[in-house]
XYZ file of C-alpha atoms in Angstrom:
644
model
C 3.342 -10.443 -19.308
C 1.464 -7.771 -17.116
C 4.177 -5.038 -17.485
C 4.693 -5.764 -21.501
C 1.148 -4.965 -21.754
C 0.851 -2.070 -20.258
C 3.613 -0.792 -21.801
C 3.432 -1.705 -25.340
C 1.665 -0.134 -27.987
C 1.232 -2.831 -30.332
C -1.166 -5.222 -28.172
C -3.551 -2.421 -27.729
C -6.026 -4.126 -25.171
C -9.603 -3.407 -25.308
C -10.565 -2.130 -21.316
C -13.487 -0.430 -22.018
C -16.574 0.042 -24.177
C -18.354 3.275 -22.905
C -21.909 3.939 -23.045
C -22.415 5.839 -25.960
C -21.324 2.673 -28.007
C -23.876 0.171 -26.744
C -25.692 -0.034 -30.132
C -25.834 -3.661 -31.348
C -23.890 -3.282 -34.374
C -21.332 -1.079 -32.663
C -20.801 -3.883 -30.080
C -20.783 -6.833 -32.509
C -18.107 -4.911 -34.411
C -15.830 -4.181 -31.385
C -15.956 -7.446 -30.263
C -15.017 -8.928 -33.959
C -11.693 -6.414 -34.058
C -10.589 -8.370 -30.542
C -10.650 -11.650 -31.207
C -9.008 -12.024 -27.559
C -12.287 -11.279 -25.960
C -13.722 -14.747 -25.674
C -16.738 -14.529 -23.072
C -19.552 -12.131 -22.067
C -20.088 -12.229 -18.375
C -23.784 -10.650 -17.002
C -22.989 -8.868 -13.954
C -25.767 -8.289 -11.697
C -25.375 -7.352 -7.920
C -27.699 -9.042 -5.152
C -28.965 -8.096 -1.809
C -25.607 -9.449 -0.262
C -23.411 -7.454 -2.307
C -22.311 -10.362 -4.645
C -21.844 -9.982 -8.287
C -22.910 -12.722 -10.891
C -20.319 -14.166 -13.264
C -23.046 -15.580 -15.919
C -20.219 -16.212 -18.722
C -21.481 -16.707 -21.951
C -19.204 -17.890 -25.246
C -19.063 -14.771 -27.438
C -20.464 -15.990 -30.307
C -23.426 -16.602 -28.378
C -23.565 -12.980 -28.069
C -23.055 -11.805 -31.085
C -25.400 -14.053 -32.888
C -28.550 -12.166 -32.314
C -26.830 -8.938 -29.825
C -30.184 -7.313 -29.995
C -31.959 -10.269 -28.459
C -29.275 -10.658 -26.032
C -29.225 -6.788 -24.878
C -33.047 -7.243 -24.466
C -33.582 -10.398 -22.626
C -30.242 -11.546 -21.625
C -30.032 -14.838 -19.639
C -32.034 -16.804 -17.131
C -30.347 -18.393 -13.707
C -32.005 -20.263 -11.041
C -32.308 -17.497 -8.173
C -30.962 -19.916 -5.584
C -27.678 -19.028 -6.731
C -28.297 -15.355 -5.883
C -28.656 -13.924 -2.499
C -32.786 -13.071 -2.593
C -34.283 -14.876 -0.065
C -37.996 -14.872 -0.018
C -38.281 -13.164 -3.311
C -36.671 -15.830 -5.659
C -38.085 -18.937 -3.797
C -37.414 -22.487 -4.702
C -40.820 -22.934 -6.095
C -40.293 -19.720 -8.083
C -36.795 -19.357 -8.544
C -36.236 -18.201 -12.302
C -34.253 -14.928 -12.257
C -33.503 -12.778 -15.295
C -30.035 -10.973 -15.993
C -30.855 -8.177 -18.438
C -27.715 -6.075 -19.657
C -27.672 -2.454 -18.417
C -26.798 -0.152 -21.716
C -26.532 3.287 -19.711
C -22.938 2.450 -18.029
C -19.702 1.625 -18.993
C -18.883 -2.057 -19.854
C -15.052 -3.612 -18.744
C -13.332 -6.092 -20.136
C -11.678 -8.351 -17.310
C -8.292 -10.048 -18.728
C -7.298 -13.420 -17.462
C -3.236 -13.275 -17.509
C -3.091 -16.802 -16.687
C -4.562 -17.811 -20.090
C -3.115 -16.709 -22.819
C -4.995 -16.923 -26.168
C -2.997 -18.952 -29.051
C -3.763 -17.016 -32.038
C -3.441 -13.659 -30.581
C -0.741 -14.108 -27.659
C -3.102 -12.016 -25.911
C -4.676 -12.719 -22.316
C -8.172 -14.237 -22.549
C -10.758 -11.320 -22.185
C -14.316 -11.784 -20.614
C -16.768 -8.558 -21.520
C -18.440 -7.776 -18.034
C -22.017 -6.050 -18.557
C -23.376 -4.551 -15.352
C -26.637 -5.797 -15.573
C -30.023 -6.133 -13.385
C -31.249 -9.163 -11.495
C -35.216 -9.319 -12.801
C -38.041 -11.646 -11.111
C -41.513 -11.676 -11.968
C -40.895 -8.529 -14.249
C -39.403 -6.402 -11.395
C -35.626 -5.500 -11.041
C -34.851 -6.924 -7.252
C -31.031 -6.178 -7.315
C -29.300 -3.704 -5.614
C -27.984 -1.586 -8.542
C -31.821 -1.400 -9.607
C -32.506 0.438 -6.307
C -29.806 2.775 -6.332
C -31.084 3.381 -10.083
C -34.315 4.122 -8.797
C -32.990 6.106 -5.878
C -31.210 8.457 -8.360
C -34.197 8.622 -10.695
C -36.336 9.742 -7.456
C -34.075 12.361 -6.302
C -33.715 14.014 -9.483
C -37.243 14.102 -9.815
C -38.054 15.287 -6.219
C -35.084 17.675 -6.133
C -36.224 19.773 -8.866
C -39.990 19.641 -7.683
C -38.481 21.253 -3.679
C -36.645 23.948 -5.756
C -39.886 24.949 -7.555
C -41.873 24.484 -4.407
C -39.365 27.236 -2.689
C -38.077 29.289 -5.275
C -36.052 31.624 -2.180
C -33.454 28.722 -2.572
C -32.370 29.684 -5.930
C -30.659 32.940 -5.063
C -28.268 30.963 -2.272
C -26.831 28.789 -4.963
C -26.627 31.547 -7.789
C -29.230 30.336 -10.182
C -31.985 32.757 -11.420
C -34.834 30.452 -12.520
C -35.766 26.574 -11.962
C -36.257 27.026 -15.481
C -32.924 27.300 -16.158
C -32.311 24.217 -15.134
C -31.862 21.080 -17.288
C -31.367 18.165 -14.941
C -29.979 17.030 -11.274
C -26.722 15.103 -11.431
C -25.970 12.683 -8.362
C -22.365 12.151 -8.055
C -20.317 9.883 -6.033
C -16.954 8.532 -5.373
C -15.238 5.965 -3.018
C -11.602 5.067 -1.469
C -10.405 1.773 -1.313
C -8.539 0.783 1.264
C -6.868 -3.077 1.426
C -4.242 -4.927 3.352
C -1.542 -6.871 1.149
C 1.160 -9.336 2.389
C 3.052 -12.079 1.307
C 1.184 -15.320 1.604
C 1.018 -17.473 4.648
C 2.846 -14.851 6.527
C 1.502 -14.453 9.660
C 0.864 -11.147 11.499
C 2.504 -9.823 14.404
C 0.321 -7.867 16.330
C 2.813 -6.025 18.666
C 4.824 -5.014 16.105
C 1.967 -4.055 13.843
C 0.508 -1.849 16.573
C 3.644 -0.482 17.775
C 4.188 0.982 13.971
C 1.067 2.117 13.539
C 1.257 4.363 16.916
C 4.470 5.708 15.794
C 2.807 6.322 12.393
C 5.966 4.473 10.609
C 4.001 3.483 7.555
C 1.328 6.287 7.038
C 2.162 8.429 3.433
C 5.658 6.545 3.351
C 7.465 5.654 -0.223
C 6.358 2.298 -1.008
C 9.187 -0.022 -1.918
C 9.850 -3.484 -3.746
C 6.700 -5.570 -5.210
C 4.627 -3.346 -3.608
C 5.499 -0.025 -5.357
C 5.477 -2.132 -8.880
C 1.802 -3.527 -8.263
C 0.782 -0.120 -6.764
C 2.109 1.720 -9.996
C 0.568 -0.431 -12.105
C -2.352 -1.018 -10.648
C -2.618 3.209 -11.090
C -2.174 2.838 -14.838
C -4.852 -0.507 -15.315
C -7.599 2.446 -13.599
C -6.477 4.621 -15.969
C -6.981 1.886 -18.645
C -10.334 1.577 -17.685
C -11.250 5.241 -17.738
C -11.542 5.885 -13.538
C -8.992 8.299 -14.149
C -6.678 7.291 -10.442
C -6.002 10.123 -8.660
C -3.451 8.679 -5.978
C -2.234 5.934 -4.302
C -0.430 5.887 -0.858
C 0.240 3.856 2.156
C -2.097 4.211 5.009
C -1.407 3.799 8.841
C -1.174 0.086 8.923
C 1.889 -1.911 8.332
C 5.281 -3.074 8.957
C 8.658 -2.528 6.867
C 9.145 -5.457 4.401
C 12.235 -7.161 4.568
C 14.946 -7.362 2.031
C 16.072 -11.309 1.769
C 19.711 -12.954 0.515
C 18.508 -13.340 -2.964
C 17.710 -9.739 -3.778
C 13.892 -10.050 -2.608
C 11.296 -8.527 -0.417
C 9.306 -10.871 1.715
C 7.240 -10.792 5.119
C 5.269 -7.684 3.291
C 2.509 -6.913 5.519
C 1.032 -3.148 4.514
C -1.910 -1.144 4.227
C -2.949 0.675 0.954
C -5.148 3.176 -0.506
C -6.175 3.924 -3.926
C -8.548 6.689 -5.088
C -10.093 7.931 -8.355
C -12.142 10.061 -9.729
C -15.842 10.589 -9.135
C -18.783 9.705 -11.167
C -22.598 9.540 -11.328
C -23.841 7.321 -8.568
C -24.171 4.187 -10.807
C -20.989 4.086 -12.669
C -19.120 5.144 -9.294
C -20.276 1.999 -7.620
C -19.683 0.007 -10.887
C -16.170 1.398 -10.970
C -15.657 -0.316 -7.690
C -16.135 -3.449 -8.763
C -13.539 -3.358 -11.535
C -11.409 -1.446 -9.159
C -10.843 -4.196 -6.748
C -10.364 -6.716 -9.454
C -7.394 -5.061 -10.874
C -5.921 -4.434 -7.600
C -6.399 -8.276 -6.745
C -5.163 -9.004 -10.167
C -2.174 -6.713 -10.353
C -1.250 -7.719 -6.871
C -1.461 -11.328 -7.354
C 0.907 -11.280 -10.190
C 3.275 -9.985 -7.973
C 3.059 -12.918 -5.481
C 1.036 -10.703 -3.010
C -2.089 -11.704 -1.407
C -5.152 -8.730 -1.074
C -7.786 -8.722 1.304
C -10.570 -6.148 1.443
C -11.627 -7.204 4.662
C -12.860 -4.231 7.090
C -10.943 -5.646 10.033
C -8.299 -8.327 9.034
C -6.008 -8.092 11.884
C -7.608 -7.478 15.292
C -5.889 -4.664 17.272
C -4.643 -2.698 14.127
C -6.312 -0.334 11.923
C -9.122 -1.418 9.808
C -9.992 -0.705 6.256
C -12.278 1.835 5.735
C -14.062 2.676 2.118
C -15.011 6.591 2.652
C -18.135 7.348 0.546
C -18.296 10.540 -0.750
C -21.681 12.088 -2.088
C -22.805 15.187 -3.730
C -25.602 16.854 -5.738
C -25.159 19.249 -8.623
C -27.451 20.707 -11.653
C -26.455 21.252 -15.097
C -28.093 24.725 -16.563
C -29.101 24.676 -20.187
C -26.475 26.881 -20.795
C -24.058 23.821 -20.243
C -22.901 25.341 -16.774
C -22.534 22.791 -13.758
C -23.952 24.724 -10.345
C -23.536 22.525 -7.282
C -26.601 22.391 -5.055
C -24.801 22.178 -1.830
C -22.177 25.008 -2.252
C -23.391 28.624 -1.411
C -22.907 31.929 -3.124
C -20.266 33.154 -0.962
C -18.005 30.223 -0.140
C -16.279 32.633 3.044
C -19.346 33.535 4.544
C -21.392 30.090 4.724
C -20.551 26.515 5.011
C -23.287 25.181 2.626
C -26.723 26.616 1.194
C -29.867 25.466 2.678
C -29.868 22.180 0.221
C -26.829 20.996 1.808
C -27.644 21.719 5.300
C -30.899 19.904 4.604
C -28.933 16.993 3.180
C -26.898 16.774 6.091
C -29.283 16.832 8.726
C -31.510 14.149 6.261
C -28.399 11.730 6.498
C -28.040 11.941 10.129
C -31.736 11.971 11.310
C -32.253 9.180 9.486
C -29.127 7.423 9.872
C -30.927 4.083 11.897
C -32.240 3.220 8.605
C -29.309 3.881 6.222
C -26.848 2.147 8.750
C -28.112 -1.468 8.483
C -26.703 -1.378 4.689
C -23.563 0.537 5.484
C -22.497 -1.734 8.348
C -23.991 -5.492 7.991
C -21.368 -7.734 9.027
C -19.250 -9.121 12.086
C -16.210 -7.947 10.245
C -17.651 -4.410 9.488
C -18.395 -3.698 13.051
C -15.130 -4.964 14.214
C -13.473 -2.116 12.666
C -16.085 0.376 14.098
C -14.531 0.961 17.782
C -12.837 3.935 19.501
C -9.163 4.450 19.131
C -8.610 3.688 15.455
C -10.546 7.113 13.927
C -13.442 4.768 13.272
C -16.808 6.924 12.761
C -18.669 5.230 15.828
C -21.109 7.980 16.242
C -23.801 9.767 14.536
C -22.471 13.149 14.437
C -21.102 15.437 11.770
C -18.393 18.533 11.099
C -18.712 21.237 9.025
C -15.438 23.098 9.922
C -14.444 25.780 12.491
C -15.162 28.699 10.060
C -16.439 28.915 6.914
C -13.145 30.655 5.200
C -10.898 28.366 6.899
C -12.011 24.465 6.042
C -11.019 21.768 8.503
C -11.401 18.146 8.535
C -12.595 16.176 11.674
C -11.805 12.676 11.419
C -13.770 11.383 14.039
C -17.143 11.620 12.753
C -19.376 9.669 10.896
C -20.143 12.400 8.056
C -18.212 15.362 7.400
C -18.107 18.340 4.970
C -15.522 18.209 2.313
C -15.124 22.014 0.830
C -12.741 24.076 -0.955
C -13.555 27.707 -0.950
C -11.797 28.018 -4.588
C -13.433 25.298 -6.161
C -17.254 25.672 -5.298
C -18.064 22.066 -7.493
C -15.760 20.117 -4.922
C -17.996 20.357 -2.346
C -19.734 17.259 -1.033
C -19.979 14.855 2.211
C -17.776 12.001 3.113
C -19.400 9.206 4.944
C -16.776 7.672 6.859
C -18.579 4.356 8.106
C -18.534 2.172 4.834
C -15.632 -0.492 4.686
C -14.681 -2.389 1.531
C -17.098 -5.008 2.100
C -20.026 -2.317 2.492
C -22.605 -2.948 -0.806
C -22.109 0.336 -1.951
C -25.235 0.262 -4.257
C -27.506 0.256 -1.441
C -25.133 2.581 0.773
C -25.679 5.328 -1.890
C -29.414 4.587 -2.395
C -30.216 4.430 1.397
C -27.845 7.661 1.703
C -29.435 9.754 -0.900
C -33.197 8.960 0.085
C -32.525 9.745 3.553
C -30.789 13.403 2.382
C -33.794 13.913 -0.038
C -36.028 13.762 2.977
C -33.897 16.365 4.709
C -33.580 18.803 1.919
C -37.228 18.759 1.294
C -38.097 19.274 5.153
C -35.159 22.338 5.030
C -36.422 23.824 2.129
C -40.432 23.693 3.301
C -39.183 25.236 6.083
C -38.231 28.493 4.384
C -35.030 28.915 6.621
C -31.740 30.437 5.422
C -28.630 28.477 5.754
C -27.551 30.622 8.670
C -30.681 29.852 10.481
C -30.390 26.195 9.296
C -26.586 26.002 10.779
C -27.931 27.622 14.252
C -30.828 24.619 13.777
C -27.971 22.043 12.878
C -25.651 23.213 15.690
C -28.191 22.871 18.279
C -27.640 21.556 21.957
C -29.132 18.622 23.088
C -32.727 19.514 24.659
C -33.585 22.518 22.014
C -36.275 21.942 20.042
C -35.897 21.727 16.260
C -38.067 21.799 12.906
C -36.666 18.611 11.727
C -34.258 17.160 14.372
C -34.623 15.185 17.303
C -34.896 17.199 20.456
C -32.858 15.144 22.551
C -29.972 14.840 19.972
C -26.729 16.916 19.345
C -25.558 16.357 15.455
C -22.600 18.582 15.514
C -18.842 18.477 16.960
C -15.763 20.393 15.741
C -14.149 18.269 18.928
C -12.357 15.075 18.565
C -15.249 12.919 19.823
C -13.485 10.213 21.372
C -10.883 12.599 23.538
C -13.503 15.427 24.255
C -16.452 12.983 25.200
C -16.739 10.136 27.772
C -18.472 7.004 26.271
C -21.621 7.984 28.290
C -21.398 11.606 26.928
C -21.194 10.297 23.354
C -24.367 7.434 23.789
C -26.222 10.467 25.310
C -25.480 13.148 22.999
C -25.440 10.933 19.480
C -27.205 7.949 20.438
C -25.839 4.410 21.319
C -24.075 2.960 18.408
C -25.203 -0.735 17.484
C -22.446 -3.474 18.975
C -24.033 -6.289 17.002
C -25.155 -6.933 13.468
C -28.531 -7.664 14.836
C -28.829 -4.518 16.756
C -28.165 -2.593 13.517
C -30.620 -4.658 11.658
C -33.018 -3.818 14.218
C -33.122 0.139 13.338
C -35.511 -0.941 10.341
C -38.134 -2.360 12.946
C -37.586 0.255 15.546
C -37.970 3.519 13.207
C -40.936 2.730 10.983
C -41.358 6.477 10.298
C -37.547 6.772 9.238
C -37.884 3.045 7.264
C -40.591 4.625 5.434
C -38.316 7.266 3.971
C -36.380 4.221 2.118
C -39.723 3.528 0.330
C -40.372 6.914 -0.677
C -40.573 6.825 -4.903
C -40.851 3.091 -4.831
C -37.167 2.655 -4.217
C -36.835 0.117 -1.259
C -39.922 -2.060 -1.385
C -40.830 -3.809 1.927
C -40.020 -7.212 0.172
C -36.651 -6.095 -0.848
C -36.054 -4.695 2.721
C -37.301 -7.740 4.283
C -35.404 -9.732 1.965
C -32.321 -7.755 3.094
C -32.894 -8.452 6.807
C -33.272 -12.348 6.251
C -30.408 -12.336 4.214
C -27.793 -10.316 6.836
C -29.321 -12.229 9.746
C -28.616 -15.356 7.887
C -24.984 -14.429 7.295
C -24.269 -12.703 10.736
C -25.681 -16.288 12.665
C -23.837 -18.598 10.032
C -20.558 -16.725 10.408
C -21.099 -17.016 14.346
C -21.370 -20.432 14.041
C -19.677 -21.782 11.441
C -16.588 -19.441 11.948
C -15.958 -17.032 14.954
C -16.863 -19.760 17.682
C -14.524 -22.155 16.106
C -11.864 -19.532 15.730
C -12.271 -18.962 19.314
C -12.364 -22.392 20.097
C -9.128 -23.196 18.886
C -7.536 -20.140 20.253
C -8.830 -21.468 23.711
C -7.258 -24.726 23.022
C -4.029 -23.247 22.102
C -3.766 -21.611 25.957
C -1.923 -23.786 27.650
C -0.131 -23.973 30.809
C 3.330 -23.107 30.004
C 4.845 -22.700 33.509
C 6.879 -25.531 35.307
C 8.380 -25.876 39.042
C 10.994 -23.693 38.547
C 11.619 -19.944 38.493
C 7.863 -19.905 39.199
C 6.149 -16.581 40.850
C 2.852 -16.372 42.657
C 1.595 -13.902 39.623
C 2.328 -17.068 37.155
C 0.094 -19.324 39.158
C -2.595 -16.678 39.766
C -2.644 -15.766 35.945
C -2.852 -18.988 34.668
C -5.610 -19.543 37.339
C -7.469 -16.548 35.903
C -6.888 -17.802 31.904
C -7.711 -21.572 32.922
C -11.157 -20.020 34.780
C -11.919 -18.221 31.423
C -11.095 -21.114 29.271
C -13.581 -23.221 31.271
C -16.175 -20.667 31.178
C -16.080 -20.149 27.572
C -15.707 -23.605 26.308
C -16.425 -26.572 28.718
C -19.845 -27.915 29.509
C -20.517 -29.686 32.479
C -23.680 -31.493 34.036
C -24.619 -28.680 35.954
C -23.475 -25.553 33.364
C -23.235 -24.884 29.768
C -20.325 -22.782 28.574
C -20.698 -19.326 26.682
C -20.068 -21.037 23.099
C -22.813 -23.699 23.755
C -25.371 -20.725 24.747
C -24.497 -18.910 21.545
C -24.916 -22.108 19.377
C -28.458 -22.593 21.092
C -29.570 -19.022 20.957
C -28.958 -19.320 17.245
C -30.543 -22.602 16.710
C -33.726 -21.575 18.864
C -33.689 -18.124 16.832
C -33.579 -16.113 19.924
C -31.467 -13.437 18.383
C -31.645 -10.982 21.373
C -29.817 -13.197 23.356
C -27.340 -13.991 20.632
C -26.630 -10.747 20.141
C -25.938 -10.114 24.299
C -24.161 -13.075 24.206
C -21.918 -12.255 21.088
C -20.707 -9.235 23.099
C -19.922 -11.108 26.204
C -18.096 -14.016 24.224
C -16.352 -10.831 22.434
C -15.305 -9.344 26.017
C -13.919 -12.549 27.264
C -11.837 -13.534 24.403
C -10.155 -10.073 24.422
C -9.816 -10.672 28.157
C -8.244 -14.117 27.747
C -5.783 -12.913 24.908
C -4.273 -9.947 26.937
C -3.896 -12.559 30.117
C -2.309 -14.929 27.999
C 0.367 -12.153 26.823
C 0.925 -11.247 29.743
C 1.290 -14.767 31.317
C 3.627 -15.940 28.850
C 5.804 -12.638 28.889
C 6.474 -13.335 32.498
C 8.152 -17.129 31.724
C 11.936 -17.374 31.483
C 10.933 -21.091 30.485
C 8.044 -22.373 28.272
C 7.358 -25.737 28.794
């Protein structure tokens, strides 16, 4: 069915209604021409990154389209993540359509309309969540951030006109508007349902790089190709689809079908404006999920679905340009001479702002246990607050071990941008972009106010720890062109670039420990104190609930699985000693006595008492002990000829 719809011209399914066609008459006319579209869904994004699906029969929307676009629909605030904003006694939330971005049609390929023979479609309209006449959703926060950036960057250039020469613009009056551009890369795992991962095989394949960029085969190839075609139909302009580092080779069964699929993939599409880029990511996820499901494959967008194997990132690209009144586009990060300088003063300021203020950006980038599981040394994971710009301006290079890297092509000035490597597929892209652009704006304003040239700012950014700076923190270093995991010890990394948070709680503390940096988020009314507090509560609740009801029960199940397997024959003293270590760990982790409580119990009691500092410390201990237990049990089983 899906193949036919993609290849046959006679069906002409509608996938996209672009922003210029969002007048009531045009929308009504388009929908009447496509009877297969039977529902309208208003898509708001709460602070937890969840998208609403308020389905309205198409007839009700068409009946008074102007009223529908103006007033949207109402919902109960208890159904969205807005703690202490939409409370039980003040729960009304209005979902208002956004007419400034593209709208997409989501098709249900399992529900075929009898009259048209086509899958039933739902028009998904990106929307705002409004509480007491205030937009409180993630999309609104990003929109405010973009508007604030566009206004403030022009004002900053006006106040520091010296910078115009470095970006090749004669006068600030030549600028029509600022353009904020973004893009994300979506990594994900696909597998045959019910198949359990073989960690050792996956790890070995990863070390040997047997899968990275290899040719896809079977249903994975077909689904990947169809996903790229579908993205084009939705106007995303797919650019690349390929295998990532993780995975093992699928097996061809006797009936000619592939099974035991376990592969990691990546799909990229063209950049767009910041708000549209985040909306595009939502439809891309749905497309990938639906297409691979049609081929009997399960998709997960978890950051670290398989322990001990590469996780899935979602590198986020951010750029800033201006449109001139003569129609030309100028990248504000690119210098006039790309072979002699890495960036303009605006680019250096943006990178400084992002890194200096990352402690208050990070809570929006990495907000779950799953996300933190990915950010560990050894998997090219960006752990440290440090950047790379390249070994020389004339020969651009890429350092995959840093938090944020400069991406540039000396022959294509418009391509200059930053790649933030820490986000993952579960990150709330709207809040990631909003907080990052607020941080970058702060650095740009400081850099331009200083009056420093590109070379002077490069020297400042490349400073050694202990050297003072007009903006950056004295005790920190911010640039490394070396592999930060190979070149520095863990203690050296912590000293140079700051100690990275190990738990969700430690990450959230950045919003309390750095009040001056947190104020940057609120500049221009982008993040309010109410929204930041609501986000902290929501994230903390997710963290503790998952610990209490998922992570600890899963760990308990593994502890129970670790049983004594040796008998009296062919047993060595190593088997006995190893088992004793395993059993001691099992008891410490899980077994309560009259005189001592287990680690699992102490974590649960800490959560009940809201002693989050203790919970955070104990969680780290639990993670270490569970890793030790798993390693010991593998060694124990390997040494046994016979297993009871």
